[in-house]
Short mmCIF file of C-alpha atoms in Angstrom, two decimals:
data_model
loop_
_atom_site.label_atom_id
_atom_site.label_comp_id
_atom_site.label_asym_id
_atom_site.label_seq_id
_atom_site.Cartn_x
_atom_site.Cartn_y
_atom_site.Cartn_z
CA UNK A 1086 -17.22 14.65 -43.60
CA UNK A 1087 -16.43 12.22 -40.71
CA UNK A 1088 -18.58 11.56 -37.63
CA UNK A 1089 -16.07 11.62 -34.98
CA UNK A 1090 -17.42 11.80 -31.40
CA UNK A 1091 -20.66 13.78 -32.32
CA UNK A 1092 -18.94 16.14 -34.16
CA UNK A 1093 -18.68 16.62 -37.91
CA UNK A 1094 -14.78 16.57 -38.32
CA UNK A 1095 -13.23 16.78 -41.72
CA UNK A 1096 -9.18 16.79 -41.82
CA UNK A 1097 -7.87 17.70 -45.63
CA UNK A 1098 -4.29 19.11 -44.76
CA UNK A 1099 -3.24 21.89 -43.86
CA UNK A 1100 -6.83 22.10 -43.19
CA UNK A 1101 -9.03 20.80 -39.89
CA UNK A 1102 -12.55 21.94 -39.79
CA UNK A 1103 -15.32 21.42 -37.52
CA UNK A 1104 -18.58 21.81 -38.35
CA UNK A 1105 -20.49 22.37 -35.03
CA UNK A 1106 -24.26 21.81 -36.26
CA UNK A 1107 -25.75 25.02 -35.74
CA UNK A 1108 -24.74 28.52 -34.60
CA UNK A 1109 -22.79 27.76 -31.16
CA UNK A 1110 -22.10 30.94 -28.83
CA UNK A 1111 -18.27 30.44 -28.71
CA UNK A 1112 -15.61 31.97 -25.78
CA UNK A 1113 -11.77 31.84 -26.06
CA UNK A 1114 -8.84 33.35 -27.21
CA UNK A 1115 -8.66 32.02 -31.13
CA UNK A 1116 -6.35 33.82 -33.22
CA UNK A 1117 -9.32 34.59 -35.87
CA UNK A 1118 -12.19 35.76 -33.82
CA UNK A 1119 -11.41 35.46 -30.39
CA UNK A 1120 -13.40 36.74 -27.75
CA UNK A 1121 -17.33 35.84 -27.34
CA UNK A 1122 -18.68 35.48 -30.82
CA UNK A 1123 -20.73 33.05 -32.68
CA UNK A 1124 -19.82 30.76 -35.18
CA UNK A 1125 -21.00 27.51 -36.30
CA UNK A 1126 -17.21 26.43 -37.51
CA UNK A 1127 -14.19 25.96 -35.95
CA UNK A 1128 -10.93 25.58 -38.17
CA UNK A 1129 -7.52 25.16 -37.65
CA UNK A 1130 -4.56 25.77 -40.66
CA UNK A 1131 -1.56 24.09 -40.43
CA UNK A 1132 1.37 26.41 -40.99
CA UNK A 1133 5.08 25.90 -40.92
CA UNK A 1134 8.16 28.31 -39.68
CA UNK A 1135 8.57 29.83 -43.08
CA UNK A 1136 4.86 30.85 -43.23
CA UNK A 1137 5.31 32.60 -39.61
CA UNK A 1138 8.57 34.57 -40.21
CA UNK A 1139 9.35 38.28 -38.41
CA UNK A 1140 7.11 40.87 -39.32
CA UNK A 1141 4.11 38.16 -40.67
CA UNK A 1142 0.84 38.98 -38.82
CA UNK A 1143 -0.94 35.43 -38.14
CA UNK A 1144 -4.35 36.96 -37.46
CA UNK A 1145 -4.23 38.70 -40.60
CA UNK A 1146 -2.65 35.28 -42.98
CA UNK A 1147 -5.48 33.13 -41.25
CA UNK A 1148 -8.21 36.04 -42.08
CA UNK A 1149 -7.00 36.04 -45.57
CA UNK A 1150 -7.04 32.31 -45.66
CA UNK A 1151 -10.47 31.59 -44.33
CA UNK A 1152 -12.13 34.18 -46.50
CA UNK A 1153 -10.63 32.96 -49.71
CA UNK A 1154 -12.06 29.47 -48.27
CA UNK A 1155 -15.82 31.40 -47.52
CA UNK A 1156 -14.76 30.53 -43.84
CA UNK A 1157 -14.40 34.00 -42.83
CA UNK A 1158 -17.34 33.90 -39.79
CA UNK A 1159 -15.51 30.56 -38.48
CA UNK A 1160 -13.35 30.81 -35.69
CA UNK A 1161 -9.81 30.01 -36.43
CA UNK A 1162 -7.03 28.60 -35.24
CA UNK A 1163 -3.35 28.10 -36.30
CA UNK A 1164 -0.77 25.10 -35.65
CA UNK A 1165 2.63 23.93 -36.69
CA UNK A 1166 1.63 20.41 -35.67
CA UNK A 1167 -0.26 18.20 -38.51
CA UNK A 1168 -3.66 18.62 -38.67
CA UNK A 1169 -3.78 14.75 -39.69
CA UNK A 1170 -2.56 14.07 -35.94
CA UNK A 1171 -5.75 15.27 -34.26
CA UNK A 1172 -7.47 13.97 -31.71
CA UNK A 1173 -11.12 13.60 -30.16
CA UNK A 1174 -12.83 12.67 -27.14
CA UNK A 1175 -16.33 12.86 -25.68
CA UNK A 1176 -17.59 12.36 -21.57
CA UNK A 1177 -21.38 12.37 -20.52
CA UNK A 1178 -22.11 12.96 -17.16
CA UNK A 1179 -25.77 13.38 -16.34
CA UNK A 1180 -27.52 14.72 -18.88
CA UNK A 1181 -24.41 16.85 -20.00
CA UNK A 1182 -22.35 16.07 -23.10
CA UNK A 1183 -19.19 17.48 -24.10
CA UNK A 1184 -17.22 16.29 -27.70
CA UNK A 1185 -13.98 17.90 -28.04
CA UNK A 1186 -11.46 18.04 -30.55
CA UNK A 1187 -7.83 18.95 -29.79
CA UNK A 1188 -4.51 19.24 -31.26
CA UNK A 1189 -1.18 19.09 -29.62
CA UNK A 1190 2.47 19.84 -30.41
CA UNK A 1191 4.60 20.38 -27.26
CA UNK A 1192 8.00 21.62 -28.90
CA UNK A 1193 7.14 24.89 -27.43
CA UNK A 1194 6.48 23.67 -23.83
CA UNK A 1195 6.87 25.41 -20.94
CA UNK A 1196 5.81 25.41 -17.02
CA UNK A 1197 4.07 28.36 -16.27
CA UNK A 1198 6.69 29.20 -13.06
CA UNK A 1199 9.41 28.20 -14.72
CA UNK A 1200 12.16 30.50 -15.80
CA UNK A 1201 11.11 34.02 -15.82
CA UNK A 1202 11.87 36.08 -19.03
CA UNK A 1203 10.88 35.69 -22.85
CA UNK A 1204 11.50 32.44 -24.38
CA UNK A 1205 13.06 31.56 -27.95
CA UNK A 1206 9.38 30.86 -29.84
CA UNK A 1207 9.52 27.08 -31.37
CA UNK A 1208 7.05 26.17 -33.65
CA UNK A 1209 4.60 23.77 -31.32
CA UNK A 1210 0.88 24.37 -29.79
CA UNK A 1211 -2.47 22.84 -27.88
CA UNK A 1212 -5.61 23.81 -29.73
CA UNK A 1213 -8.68 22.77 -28.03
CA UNK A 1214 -12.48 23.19 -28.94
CA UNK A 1215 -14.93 21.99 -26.23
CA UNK A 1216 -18.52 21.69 -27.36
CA UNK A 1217 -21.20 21.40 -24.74
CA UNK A 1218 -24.42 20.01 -24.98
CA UNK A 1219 -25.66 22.86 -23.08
CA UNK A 1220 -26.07 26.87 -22.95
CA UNK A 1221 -24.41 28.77 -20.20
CA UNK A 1222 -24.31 31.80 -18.92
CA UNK A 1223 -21.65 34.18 -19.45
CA UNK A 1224 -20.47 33.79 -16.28
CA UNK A 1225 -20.47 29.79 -16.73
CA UNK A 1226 -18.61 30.18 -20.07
CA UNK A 1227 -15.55 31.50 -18.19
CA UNK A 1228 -15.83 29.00 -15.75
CA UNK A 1229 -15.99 26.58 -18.15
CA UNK A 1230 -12.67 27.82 -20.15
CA UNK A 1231 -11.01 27.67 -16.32
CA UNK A 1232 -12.19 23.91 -16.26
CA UNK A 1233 -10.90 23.38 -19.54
CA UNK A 1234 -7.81 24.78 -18.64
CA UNK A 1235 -7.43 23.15 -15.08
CA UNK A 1236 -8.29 19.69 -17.45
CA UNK A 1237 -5.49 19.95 -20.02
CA UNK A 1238 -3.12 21.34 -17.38
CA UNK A 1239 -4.09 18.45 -14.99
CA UNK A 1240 -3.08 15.70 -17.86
CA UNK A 1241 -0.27 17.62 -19.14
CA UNK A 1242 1.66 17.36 -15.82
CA UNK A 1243 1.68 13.75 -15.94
CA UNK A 1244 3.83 13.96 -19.87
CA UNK A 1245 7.18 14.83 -19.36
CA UNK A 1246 7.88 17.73 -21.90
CA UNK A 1247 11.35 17.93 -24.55
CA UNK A 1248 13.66 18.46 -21.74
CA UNK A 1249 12.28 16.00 -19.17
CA UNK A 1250 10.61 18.22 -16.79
CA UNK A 1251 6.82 18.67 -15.92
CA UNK A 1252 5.00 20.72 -18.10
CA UNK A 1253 2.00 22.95 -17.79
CA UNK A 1254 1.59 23.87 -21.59
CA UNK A 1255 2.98 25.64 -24.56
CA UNK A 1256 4.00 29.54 -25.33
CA UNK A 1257 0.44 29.54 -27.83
CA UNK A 1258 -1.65 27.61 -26.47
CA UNK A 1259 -5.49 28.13 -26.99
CA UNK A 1260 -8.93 26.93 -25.53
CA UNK A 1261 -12.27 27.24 -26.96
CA UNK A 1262 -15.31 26.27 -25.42
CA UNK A 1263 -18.68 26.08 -27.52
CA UNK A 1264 -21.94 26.15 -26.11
CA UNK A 1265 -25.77 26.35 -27.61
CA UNK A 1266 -27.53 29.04 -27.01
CA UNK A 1267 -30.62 29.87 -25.26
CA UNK A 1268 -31.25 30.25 -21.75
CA UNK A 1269 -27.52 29.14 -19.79
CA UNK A 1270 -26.68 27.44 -16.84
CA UNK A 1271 -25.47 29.66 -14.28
CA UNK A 1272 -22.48 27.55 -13.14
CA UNK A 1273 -19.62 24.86 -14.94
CA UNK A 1274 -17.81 24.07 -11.79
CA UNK A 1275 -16.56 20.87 -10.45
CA UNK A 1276 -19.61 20.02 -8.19
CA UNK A 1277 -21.55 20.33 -11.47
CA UNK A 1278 -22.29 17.57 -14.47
CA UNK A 1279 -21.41 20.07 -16.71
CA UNK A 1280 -17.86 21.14 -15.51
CA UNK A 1281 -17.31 17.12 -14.57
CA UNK A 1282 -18.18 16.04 -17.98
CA UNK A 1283 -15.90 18.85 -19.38
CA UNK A 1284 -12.99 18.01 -16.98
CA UNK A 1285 -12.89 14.71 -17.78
CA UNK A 1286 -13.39 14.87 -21.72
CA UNK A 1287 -10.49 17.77 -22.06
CA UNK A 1288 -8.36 15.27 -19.56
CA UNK A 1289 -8.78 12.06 -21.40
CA UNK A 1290 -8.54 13.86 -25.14
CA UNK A 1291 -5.44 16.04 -23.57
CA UNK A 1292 -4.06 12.72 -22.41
CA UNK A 1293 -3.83 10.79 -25.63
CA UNK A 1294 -2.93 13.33 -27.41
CA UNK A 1295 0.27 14.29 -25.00
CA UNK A 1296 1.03 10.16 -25.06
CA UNK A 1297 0.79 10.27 -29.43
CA UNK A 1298 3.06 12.93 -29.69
CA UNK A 1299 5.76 11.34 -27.11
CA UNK A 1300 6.27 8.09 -29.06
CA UNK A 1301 6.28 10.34 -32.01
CA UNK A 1302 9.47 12.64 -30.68
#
């Protein structure tokens, strides 16, 4: 594996797998095992339009996949954009750390009050995985994956998306925020080194990443 901002990152397409250390308690929305679970890897699979087609269940085809890899306890993520392509950051602010890993397609982009209605689904997605340096609460976690959010959102709006316009994110987007565990910190808000060091890593990783795929498209 590679050491890539305190992480153990290993890209070997379609496959991008991060191996966190230890058992992290983990919050976000992943397609394979979202919610609050723990997990000591996070992996994403690079899939294409033909893999996705109408009646294909993606929680189920990563499941299959990550079990026939022993991954099945990882949580696990899904993108059309190359795994090769990733990107990393890390921000320390006090005594708080925070290492994150994201990708980012943005053929899918959208503004979240733009045009009202369903949108034709293109192939094109911000993964994110935020590891802390320290617990938190439940509470905290939360806050932390509105930080995240308000982060990747913040740099995102300064990246012009396909059609020219500002940009708030994609149709799939997903955030994942890792933490120790042990006793948490009650709060991850913006007067606090831990929601300033994840601000700041999420906006600088989000940023170069949203920059890459421009003078790529």
């Amino acid at each position: 594996m590679d050491q890539a901002v305190g992480l153990d990152v290993s890209c070997e397409p379609p496959w991008l797998q991060v191996d966190l250390g230890a058992p992290h308690r983990c919050l976000g929305w992943a397609v394979h095992r979202p919610g609050r679970v723990v997990a000591r890897h996070v992996v994403w699979l690079q899939v294409d339009e033909a893999e996705l087609a109408p009646g294909v269940d993606p929680a189920a085809l990563l499941g299959a996949r990550l079990a026939a890899r022993g991954l099945a306890r990882a949580v696990g993520l899904m993108t059309a954009r190359r795994v090769s392509a990733w990107e990393a950051g890390r921000a320390v602010v006090g005594d708080v750390g925070v290492d994150t890993v994201l990708t980012l397609g943005l053929s899918n982009a959208v503004h979240v009050a733009g045009e009202a209605g369903p949108q034709p689904w293109r192939p094109g997605t911000i993964n994110l995985l935020a590891r802390l340096s320290v617990p938190l609460t439940d509470a905290a976690l939360v806050e932390a994956v509105s930080i995240a959010a308000e982060a990747r959102t913040a740099a995102l709006l300064e990246t012009a998306g396909p059609a020219g316009g500002p940009l708030t994110g994609t149709g799939t987007d997903c955030i994942v925020i890792a933490v120790p565990p042990g006793p948490g910190r009650p709060y991850a808000g913006l007067h606090t080194a831990t929601g300033q060091a994840l601000g700041r890593a999420v906006y600088d990783t989000t940023r170069r990443a949203a920059l890459a795929w421009q003078a790529q498209h």
